[in-house]
Coordinates of C-alpha atoms and ligand atoms in Angstrom, one line a residue:
M1 CA 49.4 27.2 -2.0
E2 CA 51.5 25.5 0.6
I3 CA 52.1 21.8 -0.2
K4 CA 52.9 19.7 2.8
A5 CA 55.7 17.2 2.0
K6 CA 54.4 13.6 1.9
K7 CA 56.9 11.2 3.6
S8 CA 55.3 8.2 2.0
L9 CA 56.3 9.6 -1.5
G10 CA 59.9 10.4 -0.3
Q11 CA 59.2 14.1 -0.7
N12 CA 62.4 16.0 0.4
F13 CA 62.6 19.0 -1.9
L14 CA 66.1 20.3 -2.9
Q15 CA 66.6 23.9 -2.0
D16 CA 70.2 24.6 -2.9
E17 CA 70.4 26.3 -6.3
N18 CA 74.1 25.5 -6.7
I19 CA 73.5 21.8 -6.2
L20 CA 70.5 21.9 -8.6
K21 CA 72.7 23.6 -11.3
K22 CA 75.5 21.1 -10.8
I23 CA 73.0 18.2 -11.2
A24 CA 71.6 19.7 -14.4
N25 CA 75.1 20.4 -15.7
S26 CA 76.2 16.8 -15.2
I27 CA 74.4 15.9 -18.4
K28 CA 75.4 17.4 -21.8
T29 CA 72.5 17.1 -24.2
N30 CA 71.7 18.6 -27.5
K31 CA 68.4 19.9 -28.9
N32 CA 67.5 16.5 -30.3
D33 CA 67.9 14.5 -27.1
L34 CA 65.2 13.5 -24.7
I35 CA 65.6 14.2 -21.0
I36 CA 63.3 12.3 -18.7
E37 CA 62.9 13.7 -15.2
I38 CA 61.5 11.3 -12.6
G39 CA 59.8 13.0 -9.6
P40 CA 60.1 16.7 -10.5
G41 CA 58.4 17.7 -7.2
K42 CA 58.0 21.5 -7.3
G43 CA 60.1 21.8 -10.4
A44 CA 63.3 22.9 -8.7
L45 CA 65.5 20.9 -11.2
T46 CA 63.0 21.2 -14.0
K47 CA 63.7 24.9 -14.6
Y48 CA 67.4 24.2 -15.2
L49 CA 66.6 21.2 -17.4
K50 CA 64.4 23.3 -19.6
E51 CA 67.3 25.7 -20.2
K52 CA 68.9 22.9 -22.2
E53 CA 66.2 23.2 -24.9
S54 CA 66.1 19.4 -25.3
Y55 CA 62.8 17.4 -25.3
L56 CA 61.7 16.9 -21.7
I57 CA 59.2 14.5 -20.1
C58 CA 58.6 14.7 -16.4
Y59 CA 56.8 12.0 -14.5
E60 CA 55.3 13.0 -11.1
I61 CA 53.1 10.8 -9.1
D62 CA 51.6 13.5 -6.8
E63 CA 48.7 15.3 -8.5
R64 CA 48.7 18.1 -5.8
L65 CA 51.7 19.4 -7.8
K66 CA 49.8 19.9 -11.0
E67 CA 49.2 23.6 -10.6
I68 CA 52.9 24.3 -9.9
L69 CA 54.3 22.0 -12.6
K70 CA 51.9 22.5 -15.5
K71 CA 53.3 26.0 -16.1
H72 CA 56.5 24.3 -17.4
E73 CA 54.6 22.6 -20.3
D74 CA 55.3 23.7 -23.9
N75 CA 55.8 22.1 -27.3
K76 CA 59.0 20.3 -26.1
T77 CA 58.1 19.7 -22.5
K78 CA 55.4 17.3 -21.2
I79 CA 54.5 16.8 -17.6
I80 CA 52.8 13.5 -16.9
F81 CA 51.1 12.7 -13.6
K82 CA 51.7 9.0 -13.2
D83 CA 53.7 6.5 -11.2
F84 CA 56.9 6.3 -13.3
L85 CA 57.0 2.5 -12.8
Q86 CA 53.8 2.2 -14.8
A87 CA 55.0 4.6 -17.5
N88 CA 55.3 3.6 -21.1
I89 CA 58.1 5.8 -22.2
L90 CA 58.0 4.9 -25.9
E91 CA 54.3 5.7 -26.1
D92 CA 54.7 9.0 -24.1
S93 CA 57.6 10.2 -26.3
K94 CA 56.3 9.1 -29.7
N95 CA 55.6 12.6 -30.9
F96 CA 59.2 13.7 -30.0
N97 CA 61.8 13.0 -32.7
Y98 CA 64.7 12.4 -30.3
E99 CA 68.1 10.7 -30.6
N100 CA 69.4 9.8 -27.1
I101 CA 67.6 9.5 -23.8
Y102 CA 69.0 11.0 -20.6
I103 CA 67.3 10.1 -17.3
I104 CA 67.7 12.5 -14.4
A105 CA 66.1 12.0 -11.0
N106 CA 66.1 12.9 -7.3
I107 CA 64.2 9.8 -6.2
P108 CA 63.1 8.1 -3.0
Y109 CA 65.6 5.4 -2.1
Y110 CA 62.9 2.7 -1.9
I111 CA 62.2 2.9 -5.7
T112 CA 65.8 3.2 -6.9
T113 CA 66.2 -0.4 -7.9
P114 CA 62.7 -0.8 -9.5
I115 CA 63.3 2.4 -11.5
I116 CA 66.7 1.1 -12.8
K117 CA 65.1 -2.2 -13.7
H118 CA 62.3 -0.3 -15.5
I119 CA 64.7 1.6 -17.8
I120 CA 67.8 -0.6 -18.1
N121 CA 66.7 -2.1 -21.5
L122 CA 65.5 1.1 -23.0
D123 CA 66.9 1.6 -26.5
N124 CA 68.8 4.9 -26.9
L125 CA 69.4 5.3 -23.1
E126 CA 72.6 7.2 -23.0
S127 CA 72.9 8.1 -19.4
M128 CA 71.2 8.3 -16.0
T129 CA 72.0 10.8 -13.3
L130 CA 70.5 9.9 -9.9
L131 CA 70.5 11.7 -6.6
V132 CA 70.2 8.9 -4.1
Q133 CA 70.9 8.0 -0.5
K134 CA 74.6 8.0 0.1
E135 CA 74.7 4.2 1.0
V136 CA 72.9 3.4 -2.2
A137 CA 75.4 5.5 -4.2
E138 CA 78.3 3.6 -2.5
R139 CA 76.7 0.2 -3.4
F140 CA 76.3 1.1 -7.0
T141 CA 79.9 2.3 -7.3
A142 CA 81.4 -0.4 -5.1
I143 CA 84.5 -2.4 -6.3
P144 CA 85.1 -6.1 -5.6
K145 CA 86.1 -7.2 -2.1
T146 CA 84.1 -4.4 -0.4
K147 CA 81.0 -4.9 1.7
A148 CA 78.8 -2.9 -0.7
Y149 CA 79.7 -5.0 -3.7
G150 CA 76.7 -7.2 -4.7
S151 CA 74.9 -8.7 -7.6
L152 CA 73.3 -5.4 -8.5
T153 CA 76.8 -3.8 -8.8
V154 CA 77.9 -6.5 -11.2
Y155 CA 74.7 -6.3 -13.2
L156 CA 74.9 -2.5 -13.5
N157 CA 78.6 -2.6 -14.4
Y158 CA 77.8 -4.8 -17.3
Y159 CA 75.6 -2.0 -18.9
F160 CA 77.2 1.2 -17.6
H161 CA 80.3 3.1 -16.6
I162 CA 79.3 4.2 -13.1
N163 CA 80.7 7.4 -11.6
Y164 CA 80.2 8.8 -8.1
L165 CA 79.9 12.5 -8.8
F166 CA 79.5 14.4 -5.5
D167 CA 77.9 14.4 -2.1
V168 CA 74.8 16.4 -1.2
S169 CA 74.3 17.4 2.5
R170 CA 71.0 16.5 4.0
F171 CA 70.6 20.2 4.9
A172 CA 70.2 21.0 1.2
F173 CA 66.7 19.6 1.4
N174 CA 63.4 20.7 2.9
P175 CA 62.3 18.9 5.0
V176 CA 65.7 17.7 6.1
P177 CA 66.0 13.9 5.7
K178 CA 67.7 11.6 8.2
V179 CA 70.3 10.5 5.6
E180 CA 73.0 12.0 3.5
S181 CA 72.8 11.8 -0.3
A182 CA 75.1 11.7 -3.3
V183 CA 74.8 12.1 -7.1
I184 CA 75.9 9.3 -9.3
N185 CA 76.0 8.9 -13.1
F186 CA 75.6 5.8 -15.2
K187 CA 76.9 6.1 -18.7
R188 CA 75.9 3.4 -21.2
K189 CA 78.9 1.3 -22.3
K190 CA 79.4 1.6 -26.0
E191 CA 80.6 -2.0 -26.1
K192 CA 79.3 -4.6 -23.7
L193 CA 81.4 -7.6 -22.7
D194 CA 81.3 -10.6 -25.0
V195 CA 78.8 -12.7 -23.0
K196 CA 77.6 -15.8 -24.9
N197 CA 74.3 -16.3 -23.1
E198 CA 73.0 -13.3 -21.2
E199 CA 70.3 -15.2 -19.4
L200 CA 72.8 -17.7 -18.0
F201 CA 75.2 -14.8 -17.1
F202 CA 72.5 -13.0 -15.1
K203 CA 71.3 -16.2 -13.4
L204 CA 74.9 -17.1 -12.5
I205 CA 75.4 -13.7 -10.9
N206 CA 72.2 -14.0 -8.9
D207 CA 73.0 -17.5 -7.8
S208 CA 76.6 -16.6 -6.9
F209 CA 75.4 -13.9 -4.4
K210 CA 72.4 -15.9 -3.2
M211 CA 73.8 -16.4 0.3
K212 CA 76.3 -13.7 0.8
R213 CA 78.2 -15.3 3.6
K214 CA 78.6 -18.6 1.8
T215 CA 81.4 -19.5 -0.6
L216 CA 80.9 -19.5 -4.3
K217 CA 81.1 -23.2 -4.3
N218 CA 78.3 -23.5 -1.8
N219 CA 76.1 -21.1 -3.8
L220 CA 76.8 -22.8 -7.1
K221 CA 76.1 -26.4 -6.3
E222 CA 73.9 -26.9 -9.4
Y223 CA 76.7 -25.9 -11.8
D224 CA 79.7 -27.9 -13.2
W225 CA 82.3 -27.1 -10.5
N226 CA 85.2 -28.5 -12.5
K227 CA 84.7 -25.9 -15.3
I228 CA 84.4 -23.1 -12.7
K229 CA 87.5 -24.3 -10.9
K230 CA 89.5 -24.1 -14.1
I231 CA 88.5 -20.4 -14.7
L232 CA 89.3 -19.6 -11.0
E233 CA 92.7 -21.2 -11.4
K234 CA 93.4 -19.3 -14.6
N235 CA 92.6 -16.0 -12.7
N236 CA 94.8 -17.1 -9.7
L237 CA 91.7 -17.3 -7.5
N238 CA 91.3 -19.7 -4.6
E239 CA 88.5 -22.4 -4.7
N240 CA 87.0 -21.1 -1.4
I241 CA 86.4 -17.6 -2.8
R242 CA 83.2 -15.7 -2.2
A243 CA 81.2 -14.0 -5.0
E244 CA 82.0 -10.5 -3.7
E245 CA 85.7 -11.1 -4.7
L246 CA 84.9 -11.7 -8.4
S247 CA 85.1 -9.0 -11.0
L248 CA 82.7 -8.6 -13.9
E249 CA 85.2 -10.1 -16.3
V250 CA 85.6 -13.2 -14.1
F251 CA 81.8 -13.6 -14.1
R252 CA 81.8 -13.3 -17.9
D253 CA 84.5 -16.0 -18.1
L254 CA 82.5 -18.3 -15.8
A255 CA 79.3 -17.8 -17.7
N256 CA 81.0 -18.4 -21.1
T257 CA 82.6 -21.6 -19.9
L258 CA 79.3 -22.9 -18.7
A259 CA 77.3 -21.8 -21.7
Ligands
SAM301 N1 63.0 16.7 -7.9 C1 62.4 17.4 -6.8 C2 63.5 18.1 -6.0 O1 64.7 17.8 -6.2 O2 63.2 19.0 -5.2 C3 61.6 16.5 -5.9 C4 62.4 15.3 -5.3 S1 61.6 14.3 -4.1 C5 62.9 13.6 -3.3 C6 60.9 13.0 -5.0 C7 59.8 13.2 -5.9 O3 59.4 12.0 -6.6 C8 58.5 13.7 -5.2 O4 58.0 14.8 -5.9 C9 57.5 12.5 -5.3 O5 56.2 12.9 -5.3 C10 58.0 11.9 -6.6 N2 57.7 10.4 -6.7 C11 57.7 9.5 -5.7 N3 57.5 8.3 -6.2 C12 57.2 8.5 -7.6 C13 56.9 7.6 -8.6 N4 56.7 6.3 -8.4 N5 56.7 8.1 -9.9 C14 56.9 9.4 -10.1 N6 57.2 10.3 -9.1 C15 57.4 9.8 -7.9

């Protein structure tokens, strides 16, 4: 049966077997790990993930793909037809006795951030490999003082080591999308920075980037500027600095001095 790609679900199916193998090989799992694939589509990547013999749960929103995907099911592989953002991973995986979780997905760019927010606090999450729009990959891997660096970059760097793995040409997909893609990997940091109060730390990051063109001082009017100034001086930073020039460690120091 021919399934017409739905644009509204971001359906661009990967056709290049070498790229698919490379994505699957970017994670090293053992038989007691759990791989979660988001948006398996027609199962192009699923077949390579199954070769790893780990537990595997695939979440696909489009029920038209049931017939194609259901054939992958077995005692270690579940295919669940559901919006991943509504999924209860702990409930769905309760019969699998797994150690670490590996997320892998070729996902539409418009749900990249909601997906990350849905899984970021998952216990046992070891790594995420995402095939995303190239601009999104650049934003996630951006370093301070670049245009792409923003609150999400800082936030993600707190949890993960983020690596830009490789580019994927738009011609590797069918239908061919308008944009280029790239594969990135997020590896859970074994030790997080010593932040005294996480809630304050996250709020400070958000507030610092509230108005991107404004200086830090303008964005942080509700905070004790004298304390902030001391930390900036300690790091040889100017008072008129913008948030995009601050590293994760400086945000940590600022949050800890304000805590
Ligand atoms: N992994 C396949 C491949 O590489 O060929 C398909 C990738 S396609 C870019 C994205 C897939 O995600 C589609 O199959 C789409 O139906 C599915 N999808 C979109 N939104 C979803 C959601 N919220 N939850 C689960 N799957 C979703």
